[in-house]
Tab-separated table of C-alpha atoms and ligand atoms in Angstrom:
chain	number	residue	atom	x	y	z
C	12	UNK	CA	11.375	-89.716	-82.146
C	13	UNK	CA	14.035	-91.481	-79.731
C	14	UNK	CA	15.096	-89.756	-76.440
C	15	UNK	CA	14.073	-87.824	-73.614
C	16	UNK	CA	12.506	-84.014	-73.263
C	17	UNK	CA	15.610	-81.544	-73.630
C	18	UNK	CA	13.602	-79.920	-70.546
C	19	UNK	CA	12.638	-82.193	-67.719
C	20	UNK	CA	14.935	-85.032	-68.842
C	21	UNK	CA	12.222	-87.585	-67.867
C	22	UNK	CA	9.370	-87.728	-70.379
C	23	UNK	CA	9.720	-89.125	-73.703
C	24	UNK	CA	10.367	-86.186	-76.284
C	25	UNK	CA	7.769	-85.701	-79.521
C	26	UNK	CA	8.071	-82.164	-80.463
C	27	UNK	CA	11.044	-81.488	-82.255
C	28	UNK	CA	11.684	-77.581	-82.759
C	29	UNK	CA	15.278	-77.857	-85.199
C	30	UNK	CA	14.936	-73.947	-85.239
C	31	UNK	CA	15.666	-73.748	-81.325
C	32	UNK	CA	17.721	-76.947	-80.976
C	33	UNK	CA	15.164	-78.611	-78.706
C	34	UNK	CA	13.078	-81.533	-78.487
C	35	UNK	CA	10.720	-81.784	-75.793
C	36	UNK	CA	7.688	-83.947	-74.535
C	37	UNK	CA	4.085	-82.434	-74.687
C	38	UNK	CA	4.152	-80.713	-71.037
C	39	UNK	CA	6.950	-78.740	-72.089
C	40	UNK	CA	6.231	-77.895	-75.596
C	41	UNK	CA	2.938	-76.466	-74.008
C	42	UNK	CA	4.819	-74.545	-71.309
C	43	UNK	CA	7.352	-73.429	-74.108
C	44	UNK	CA	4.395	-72.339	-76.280
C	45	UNK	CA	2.409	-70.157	-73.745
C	46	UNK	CA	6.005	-68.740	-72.683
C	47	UNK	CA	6.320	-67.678	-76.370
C	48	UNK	CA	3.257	-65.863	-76.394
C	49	UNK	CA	4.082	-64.512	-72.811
C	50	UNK	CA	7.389	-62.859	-74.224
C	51	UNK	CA	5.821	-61.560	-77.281
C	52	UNK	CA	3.377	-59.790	-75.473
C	53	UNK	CA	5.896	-58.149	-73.223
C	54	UNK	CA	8.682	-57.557	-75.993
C	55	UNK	CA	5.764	-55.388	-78.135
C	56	UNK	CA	3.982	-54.194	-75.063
C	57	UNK	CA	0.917	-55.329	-76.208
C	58	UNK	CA	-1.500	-54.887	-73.343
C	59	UNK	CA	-1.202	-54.516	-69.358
C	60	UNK	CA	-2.207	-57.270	-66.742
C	61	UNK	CA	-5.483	-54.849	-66.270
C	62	UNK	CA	-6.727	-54.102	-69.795
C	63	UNK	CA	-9.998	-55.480	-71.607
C	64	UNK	CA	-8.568	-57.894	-74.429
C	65	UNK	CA	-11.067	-58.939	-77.408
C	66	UNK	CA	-9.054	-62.447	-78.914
C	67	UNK	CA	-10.893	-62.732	-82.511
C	68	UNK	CA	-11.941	-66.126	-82.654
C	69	UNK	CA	-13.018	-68.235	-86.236
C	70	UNK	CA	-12.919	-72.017	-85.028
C	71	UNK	CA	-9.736	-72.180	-86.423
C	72	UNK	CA	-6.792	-73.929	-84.601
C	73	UNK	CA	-4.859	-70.126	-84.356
C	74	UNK	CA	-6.839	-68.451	-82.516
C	75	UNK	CA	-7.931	-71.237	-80.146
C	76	UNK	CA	-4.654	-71.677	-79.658
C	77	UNK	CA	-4.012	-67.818	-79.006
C	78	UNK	CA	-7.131	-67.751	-76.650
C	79	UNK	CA	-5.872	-70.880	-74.106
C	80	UNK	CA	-2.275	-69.484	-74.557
C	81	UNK	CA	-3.594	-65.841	-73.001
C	82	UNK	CA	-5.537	-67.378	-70.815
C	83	UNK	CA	-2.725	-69.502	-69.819
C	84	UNK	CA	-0.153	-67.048	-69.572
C	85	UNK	CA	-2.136	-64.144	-67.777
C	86	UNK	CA	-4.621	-66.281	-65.751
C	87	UNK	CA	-5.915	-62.629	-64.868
C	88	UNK	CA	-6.385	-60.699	-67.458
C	89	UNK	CA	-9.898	-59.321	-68.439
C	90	UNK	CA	-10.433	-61.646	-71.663
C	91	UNK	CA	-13.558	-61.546	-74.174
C	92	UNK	CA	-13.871	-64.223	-76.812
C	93	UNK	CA	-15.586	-62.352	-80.059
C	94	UNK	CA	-16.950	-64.337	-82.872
C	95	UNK	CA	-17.807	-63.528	-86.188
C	96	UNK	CA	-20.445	-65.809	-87.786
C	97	UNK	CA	-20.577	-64.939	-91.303
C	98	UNK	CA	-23.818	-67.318	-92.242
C	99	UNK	CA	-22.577	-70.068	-94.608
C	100	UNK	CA	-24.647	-73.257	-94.467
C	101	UNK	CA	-23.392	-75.572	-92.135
C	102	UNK	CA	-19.546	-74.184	-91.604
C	103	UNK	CA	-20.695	-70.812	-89.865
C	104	UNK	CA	-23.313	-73.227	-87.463
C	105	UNK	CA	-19.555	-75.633	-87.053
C	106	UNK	CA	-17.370	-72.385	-86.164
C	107	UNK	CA	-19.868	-71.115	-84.009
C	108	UNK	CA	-20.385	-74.409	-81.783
C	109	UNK	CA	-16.087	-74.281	-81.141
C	110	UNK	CA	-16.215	-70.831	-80.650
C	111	UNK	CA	-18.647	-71.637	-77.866
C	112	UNK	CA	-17.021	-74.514	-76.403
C	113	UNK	CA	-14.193	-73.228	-76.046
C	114	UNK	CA	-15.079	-69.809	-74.349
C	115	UNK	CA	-17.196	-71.912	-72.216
C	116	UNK	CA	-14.551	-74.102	-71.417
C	117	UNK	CA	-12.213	-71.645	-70.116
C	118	UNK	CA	-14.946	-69.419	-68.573
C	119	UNK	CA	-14.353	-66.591	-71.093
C	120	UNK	CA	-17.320	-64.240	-72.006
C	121	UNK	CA	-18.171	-64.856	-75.900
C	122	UNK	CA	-19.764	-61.963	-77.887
C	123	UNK	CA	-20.912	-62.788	-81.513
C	124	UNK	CA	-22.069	-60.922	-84.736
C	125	UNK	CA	-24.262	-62.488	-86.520
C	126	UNK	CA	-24.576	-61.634	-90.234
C	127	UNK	CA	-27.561	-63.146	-91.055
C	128	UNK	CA	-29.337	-61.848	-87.834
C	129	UNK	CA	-28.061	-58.392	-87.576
C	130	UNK	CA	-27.141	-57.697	-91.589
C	131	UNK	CA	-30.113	-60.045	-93.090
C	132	UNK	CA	-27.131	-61.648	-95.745
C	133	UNK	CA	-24.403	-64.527	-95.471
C	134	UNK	CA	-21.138	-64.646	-97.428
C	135	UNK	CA	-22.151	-66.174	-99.801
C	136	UNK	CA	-24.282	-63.664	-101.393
C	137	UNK	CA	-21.336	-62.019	-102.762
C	138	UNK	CA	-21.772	-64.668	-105.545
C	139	UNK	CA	-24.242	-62.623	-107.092
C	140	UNK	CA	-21.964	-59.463	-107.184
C	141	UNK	CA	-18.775	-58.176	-108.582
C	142	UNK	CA	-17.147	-60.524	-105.736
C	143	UNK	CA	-18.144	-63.493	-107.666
C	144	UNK	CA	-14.772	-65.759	-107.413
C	145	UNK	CA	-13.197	-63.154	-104.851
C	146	UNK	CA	-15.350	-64.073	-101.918
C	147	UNK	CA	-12.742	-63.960	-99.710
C	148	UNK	CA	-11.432	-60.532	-100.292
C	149	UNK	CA	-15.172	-59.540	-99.679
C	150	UNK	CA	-15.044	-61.584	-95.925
C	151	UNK	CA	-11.658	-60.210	-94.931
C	152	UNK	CA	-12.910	-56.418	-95.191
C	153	UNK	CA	-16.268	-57.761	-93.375
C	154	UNK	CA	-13.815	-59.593	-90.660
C	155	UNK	CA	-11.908	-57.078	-90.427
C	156	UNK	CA	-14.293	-54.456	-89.461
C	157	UNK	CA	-16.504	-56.742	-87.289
C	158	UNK	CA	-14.144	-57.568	-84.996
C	159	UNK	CA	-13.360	-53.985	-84.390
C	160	UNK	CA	-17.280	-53.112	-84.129
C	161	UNK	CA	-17.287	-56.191	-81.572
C	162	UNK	CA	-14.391	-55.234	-80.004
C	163	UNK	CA	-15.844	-51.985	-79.441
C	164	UNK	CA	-18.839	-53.290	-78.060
C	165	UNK	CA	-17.134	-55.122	-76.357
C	166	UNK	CA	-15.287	-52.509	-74.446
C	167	UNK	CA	-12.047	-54.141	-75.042
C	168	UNK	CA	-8.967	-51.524	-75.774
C	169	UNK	CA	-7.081	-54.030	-77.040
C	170	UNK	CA	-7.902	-56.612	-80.255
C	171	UNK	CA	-5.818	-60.065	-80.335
C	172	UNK	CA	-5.842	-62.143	-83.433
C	173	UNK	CA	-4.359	-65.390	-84.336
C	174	UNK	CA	-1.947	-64.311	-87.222
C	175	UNK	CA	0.867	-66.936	-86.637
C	176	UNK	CA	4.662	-66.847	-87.702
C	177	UNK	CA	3.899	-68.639	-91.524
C	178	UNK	CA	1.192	-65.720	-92.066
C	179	UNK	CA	2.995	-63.320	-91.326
C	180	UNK	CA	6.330	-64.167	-93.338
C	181	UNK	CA	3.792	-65.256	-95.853
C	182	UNK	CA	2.207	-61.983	-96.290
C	183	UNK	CA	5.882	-59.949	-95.745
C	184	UNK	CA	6.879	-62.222	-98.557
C	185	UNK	CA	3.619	-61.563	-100.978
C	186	UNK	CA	3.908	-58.211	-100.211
C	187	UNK	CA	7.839	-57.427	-100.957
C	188	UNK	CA	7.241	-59.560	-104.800
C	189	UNK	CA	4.663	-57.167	-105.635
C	190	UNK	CA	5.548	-54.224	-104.270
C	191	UNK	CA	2.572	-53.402	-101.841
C	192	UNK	CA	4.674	-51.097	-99.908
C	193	UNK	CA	1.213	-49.838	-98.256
C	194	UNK	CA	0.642	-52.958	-97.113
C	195	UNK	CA	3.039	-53.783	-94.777
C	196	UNK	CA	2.567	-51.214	-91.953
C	197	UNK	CA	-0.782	-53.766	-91.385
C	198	UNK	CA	1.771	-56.424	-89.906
C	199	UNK	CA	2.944	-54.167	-87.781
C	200	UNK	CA	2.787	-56.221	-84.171
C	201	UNK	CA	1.030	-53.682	-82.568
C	202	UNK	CA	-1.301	-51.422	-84.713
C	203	UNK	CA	-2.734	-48.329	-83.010
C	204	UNK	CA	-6.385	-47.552	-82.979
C	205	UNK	CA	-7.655	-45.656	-85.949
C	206	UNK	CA	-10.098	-43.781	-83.758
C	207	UNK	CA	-10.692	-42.956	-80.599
C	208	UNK	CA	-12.604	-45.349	-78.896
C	209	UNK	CA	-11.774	-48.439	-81.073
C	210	UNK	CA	-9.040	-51.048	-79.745
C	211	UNK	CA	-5.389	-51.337	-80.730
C	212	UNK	CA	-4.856	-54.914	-82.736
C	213	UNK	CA	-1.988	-56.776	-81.638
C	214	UNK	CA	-0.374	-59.833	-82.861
C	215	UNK	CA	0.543	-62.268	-80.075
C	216	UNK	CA	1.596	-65.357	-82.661
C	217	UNK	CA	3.894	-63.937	-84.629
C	218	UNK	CA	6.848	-65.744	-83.066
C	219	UNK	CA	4.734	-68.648	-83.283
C	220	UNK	CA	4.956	-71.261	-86.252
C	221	UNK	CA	1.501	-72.660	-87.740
C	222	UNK	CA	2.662	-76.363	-87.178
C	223	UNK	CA	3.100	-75.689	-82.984
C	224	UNK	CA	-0.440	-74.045	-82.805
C	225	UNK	CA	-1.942	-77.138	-84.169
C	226	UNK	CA	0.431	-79.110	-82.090
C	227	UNK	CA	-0.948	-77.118	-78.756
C	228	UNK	CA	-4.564	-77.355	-79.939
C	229	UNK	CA	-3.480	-81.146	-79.885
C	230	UNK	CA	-1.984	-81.603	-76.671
C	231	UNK	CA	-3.927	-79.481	-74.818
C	232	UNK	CA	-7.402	-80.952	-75.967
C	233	UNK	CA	-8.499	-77.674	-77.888
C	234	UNK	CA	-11.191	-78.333	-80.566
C	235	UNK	CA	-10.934	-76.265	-83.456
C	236	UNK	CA	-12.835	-76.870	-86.897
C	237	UNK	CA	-13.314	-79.891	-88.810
C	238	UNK	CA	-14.488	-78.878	-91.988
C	239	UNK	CA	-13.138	-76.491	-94.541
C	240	UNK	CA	-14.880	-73.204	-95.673
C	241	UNK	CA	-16.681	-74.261	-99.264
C	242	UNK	CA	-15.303	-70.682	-100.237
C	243	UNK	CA	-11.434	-70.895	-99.854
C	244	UNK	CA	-9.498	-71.299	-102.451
C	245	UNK	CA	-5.503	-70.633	-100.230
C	246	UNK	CA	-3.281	-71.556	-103.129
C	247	UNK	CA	-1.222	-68.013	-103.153
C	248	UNK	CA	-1.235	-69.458	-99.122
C	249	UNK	CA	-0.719	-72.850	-100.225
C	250	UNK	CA	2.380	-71.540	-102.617
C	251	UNK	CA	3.829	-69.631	-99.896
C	252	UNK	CA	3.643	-71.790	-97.501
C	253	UNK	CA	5.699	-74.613	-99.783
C	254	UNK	CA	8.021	-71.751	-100.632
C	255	UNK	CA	8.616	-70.897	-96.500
C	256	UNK	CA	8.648	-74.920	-95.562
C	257	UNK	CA	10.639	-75.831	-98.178
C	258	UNK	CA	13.618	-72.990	-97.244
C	259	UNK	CA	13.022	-73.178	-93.536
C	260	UNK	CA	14.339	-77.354	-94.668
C	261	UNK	CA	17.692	-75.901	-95.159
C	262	UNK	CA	17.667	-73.756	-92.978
C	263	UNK	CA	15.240	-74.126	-89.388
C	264	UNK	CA	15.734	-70.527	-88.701
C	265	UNK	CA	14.643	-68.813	-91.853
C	266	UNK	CA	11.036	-67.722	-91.050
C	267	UNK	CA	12.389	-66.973	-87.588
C	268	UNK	CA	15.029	-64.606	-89.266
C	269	UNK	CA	13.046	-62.932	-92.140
C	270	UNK	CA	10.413	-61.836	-89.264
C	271	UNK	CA	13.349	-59.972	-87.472
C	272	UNK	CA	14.769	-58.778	-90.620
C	273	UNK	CA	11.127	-57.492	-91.693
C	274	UNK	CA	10.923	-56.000	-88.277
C	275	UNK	CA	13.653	-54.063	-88.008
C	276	UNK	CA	13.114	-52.495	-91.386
C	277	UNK	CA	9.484	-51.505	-90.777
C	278	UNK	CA	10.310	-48.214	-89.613
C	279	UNK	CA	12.003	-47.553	-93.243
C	280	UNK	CA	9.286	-49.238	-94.643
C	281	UNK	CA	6.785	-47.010	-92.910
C	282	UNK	CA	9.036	-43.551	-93.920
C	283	UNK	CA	8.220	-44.846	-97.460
C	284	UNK	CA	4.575	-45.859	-96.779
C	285	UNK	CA	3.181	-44.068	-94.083
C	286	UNK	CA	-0.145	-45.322	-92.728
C	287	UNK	CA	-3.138	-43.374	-94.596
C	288	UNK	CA	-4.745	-40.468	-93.358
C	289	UNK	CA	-8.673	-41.715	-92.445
C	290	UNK	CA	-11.580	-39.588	-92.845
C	291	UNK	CA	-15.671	-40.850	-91.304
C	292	UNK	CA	-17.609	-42.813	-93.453
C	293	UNK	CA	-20.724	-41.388	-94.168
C	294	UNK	CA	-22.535	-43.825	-93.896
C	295	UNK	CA	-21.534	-45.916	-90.383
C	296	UNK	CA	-18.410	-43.397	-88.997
C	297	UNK	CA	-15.852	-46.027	-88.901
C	298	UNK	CA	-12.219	-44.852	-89.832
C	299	UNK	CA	-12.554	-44.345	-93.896
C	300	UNK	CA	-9.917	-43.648	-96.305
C	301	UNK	CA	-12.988	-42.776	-99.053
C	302	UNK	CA	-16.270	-40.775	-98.557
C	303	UNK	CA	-17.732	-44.260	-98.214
C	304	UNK	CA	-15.922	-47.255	-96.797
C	305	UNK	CA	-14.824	-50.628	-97.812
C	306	UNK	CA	-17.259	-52.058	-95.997
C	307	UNK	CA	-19.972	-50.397	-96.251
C	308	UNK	CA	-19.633	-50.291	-100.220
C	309	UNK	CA	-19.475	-54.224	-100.098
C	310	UNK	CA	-22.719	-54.352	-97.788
C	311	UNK	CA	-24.677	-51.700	-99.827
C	312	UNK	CA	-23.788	-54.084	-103.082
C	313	UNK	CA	-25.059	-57.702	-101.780
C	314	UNK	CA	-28.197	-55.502	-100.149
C	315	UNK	CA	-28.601	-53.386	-103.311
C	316	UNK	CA	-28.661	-56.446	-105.407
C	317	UNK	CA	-31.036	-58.142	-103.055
C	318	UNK	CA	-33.330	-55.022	-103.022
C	319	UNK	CA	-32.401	-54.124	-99.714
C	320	UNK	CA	-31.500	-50.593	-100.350
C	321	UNK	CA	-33.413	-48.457	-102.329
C	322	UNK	CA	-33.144	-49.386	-106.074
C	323	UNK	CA	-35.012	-47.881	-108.957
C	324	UNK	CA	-37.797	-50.403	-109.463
C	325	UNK	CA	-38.815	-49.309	-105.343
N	427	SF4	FE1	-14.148	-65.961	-95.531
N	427	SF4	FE2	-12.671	-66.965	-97.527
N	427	SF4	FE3	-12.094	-67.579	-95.012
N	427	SF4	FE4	-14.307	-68.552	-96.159
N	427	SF4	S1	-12.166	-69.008	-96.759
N	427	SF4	S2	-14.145	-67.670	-94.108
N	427	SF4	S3	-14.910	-66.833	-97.450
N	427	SF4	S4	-11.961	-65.545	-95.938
N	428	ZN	ZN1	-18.938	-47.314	-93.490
C-alpha cells in the first residue's frame, strides 16, 4: 500500500481502515485500536478506573487482543486474566501455554479452571452423549458459566470478553433470520449481573472488526493460538462472515451501521423479549431459568454416562 500514515505523516501506511477513511502505519493503527476500546468502555460505562475486571481469555487472537488493549488503555486498572481449560488433547495444553504467556507478559494475575482437574471430564466426552455432533453448544454453556464461577472467584465485579464487531453483527444477523427474539438482550454491551455477587459482562470489542484484532495481535507481538480446536465446525460463522465481508465490499460502513441500528433498537427489542426471570439451581445455586440448570444438566449427563453419578447398576 503506497503513501504515508494519515496520522503522523511520516511512517509508511499498511493498515487501511476504508470504513473510517484512514490509512495508517502500525504505531498508529495500535494507538487507534486501544483508543477504540478506550471509547467503548466509556460510551457503555463499562467499569471505573478502580474496579476488579476478569478479561475471559481462550488463546484466541480476541481476547489477547482485548487483554493488551485494557491493559494499554487503563495502565491502572485492577486486571485478572481467567482461563478456561476445557481438557482436549493437545489444544487445551496449546491455549493454556498463551494464556500464560501472555498474563505473564503483561504482569496480569491468571486464574484457571481446569476441567479435567476440578470436574474429572474434558469436552470431548460429550461424544458419548446426546451432544454427539453439537459439542460446541455443550462448551459454550460450560464457558459461559465458568467464567462467571472464575470471575467470582476471582472477585472481579466486572467480566470482559473478546466478542468483536463480526460476532456480534454475526449473531444480530443469525438471530433477526430466525426469529430468536430472546436472544438478543445477550448482546447487550453491558449485561447486568444475574445475582448478587456475580460480575456484570461487558463487551469492550464490539466497535472492533475481527481483521484489526488479528492485525494488533500482529503488530504488537501478541501470541495467540496456532492450532484449531478438532471440535469446531464455524460454517453458520463461516456463512456469516462471507455474507458481512462480502456487503461491508460495497459498502465499508455496513457492520459499523447495523451495530448502531441493532443498538438503538434493543430497548424495543427488549419490551418484546424481556430478559427471563432466574430462579437457584438446585443443584450448584447459579442463576437458573429451570429447577436444574443448563449446566449442571450437561455435567450430570457426561458424569452419569461415565458412572460418575449414581446410576442404577451402583
Ligand atoms: Fe468449544 Fe467448539 Fe470452541 Fe472447541 S470449537 S472450544 S468445542 S466452542
Ligand atoms: Zn446448576
Amino acid at each position: 500500500m503506497p503513501g504515508v500514515c494519515g496520522r503522523c505523516r511520516s511512517a509508511a501506511a499498511e493498515v487501511e481502515l476504508p470504513y473510517a477513511r484512514l490509512r495508517l502505519c502500525p504505531d498508529c493503527f495500535s494507538d487507534f485500536f486501544v483508543s477504540r476500546v478506550r471509547r467503548t468502555v466509556e460510551e457503555f460505562r463499562m467499569f471505573r478506573e478502580g474496579d476488579r475486571v476478569g478479561v475471559a481469555i481462550s488463546g484466541g487472537k480476541d481476547s489477547g487482543a482485548l487483554l493488551h488493549a485494557l491493559r494499554s488503555a487503563f495502565p491502572g486498572l485492577d486486571l485478572v486474566a481467567l482461563h478456561v481449560n476445557l481438557g482436549i488433547p493437545e489444544y487445551s495444553a496449546h491455549c493454556q501455554s498463551i494464556a500464560e504467556g501472555l498474563a505473564g507478559e503483561l504482569g496480569v494475575e491468571l486464574l484457571t479452571f481446569d476441567l479435567g482437574r476440578e470436574l474429572g471430564i474434558g469436552i470431548g466426552d460429550f461424544e458419548g452423549t446426546a451432544f454427539k455432533g453439537k459439542i460446541c453448544s455443550a462448551c459454550g454453556t460450560i464457558k459461559r458459566r465458568l467464567f462467571e464461577e472464575l470471575a467470582m472467584r476471582a472477585g472481579a465485579r466486572v467480566l470482559a470478553t473478546g466478542h468483536n464487531l463480526d460476532d456480534m453483527v454475526g449473531i444480530m444477523l443469525d438471530n433477526f433470520l430466525h426469529g430468536y427474539w430472546g436472544q438478543f438482550v445477550r448482546l447487550k454491551p453491558v449485561l447486568p449481573p444475574l445475582a448478587e455477587g456475580m460480575a456484570a459482562r461487558v463487551k469492550p470489542l464490539i466497535r472492533s472488526p475481527e481483521r484489526e484484532d488479528l492485525l494488533y495481535c500482529l503488530y504488537r507481538g501478541i501470541r495467540f493460538k496456532e492450532i484449531g480446536c478438532p471440535f469446531s465446525k464455524g460454517a453458520k460463522v463461516r456463512r456469516m462472515a462471507g455474507l458481512l465481508e462480502a456487503a461491508s465490499e460495497r459498502n465499508p460502513q455496513f457492520r459499523h451501521q447495523l451495530l448502531n441500528r441493532f443498538l438503538e433498537l434493543m430497548p424495543l427489542i427488549e419490551g418484546i423479549a424481556p430478559r427471563p426471570e432466574f430462579s437457584k439451581c438446585r443443584i450448584c445455586g447459579f442463576p437458573s431459568q429451570g429447577d436444574i440448570c443448563a449446566y449442571c444438566k450437561r455435567i450430570a449427563l457426561v458424569k452419569g454416562d461415565r458412572g460418575g453419578a449414581p446410576s442404577e447398576s451402583g
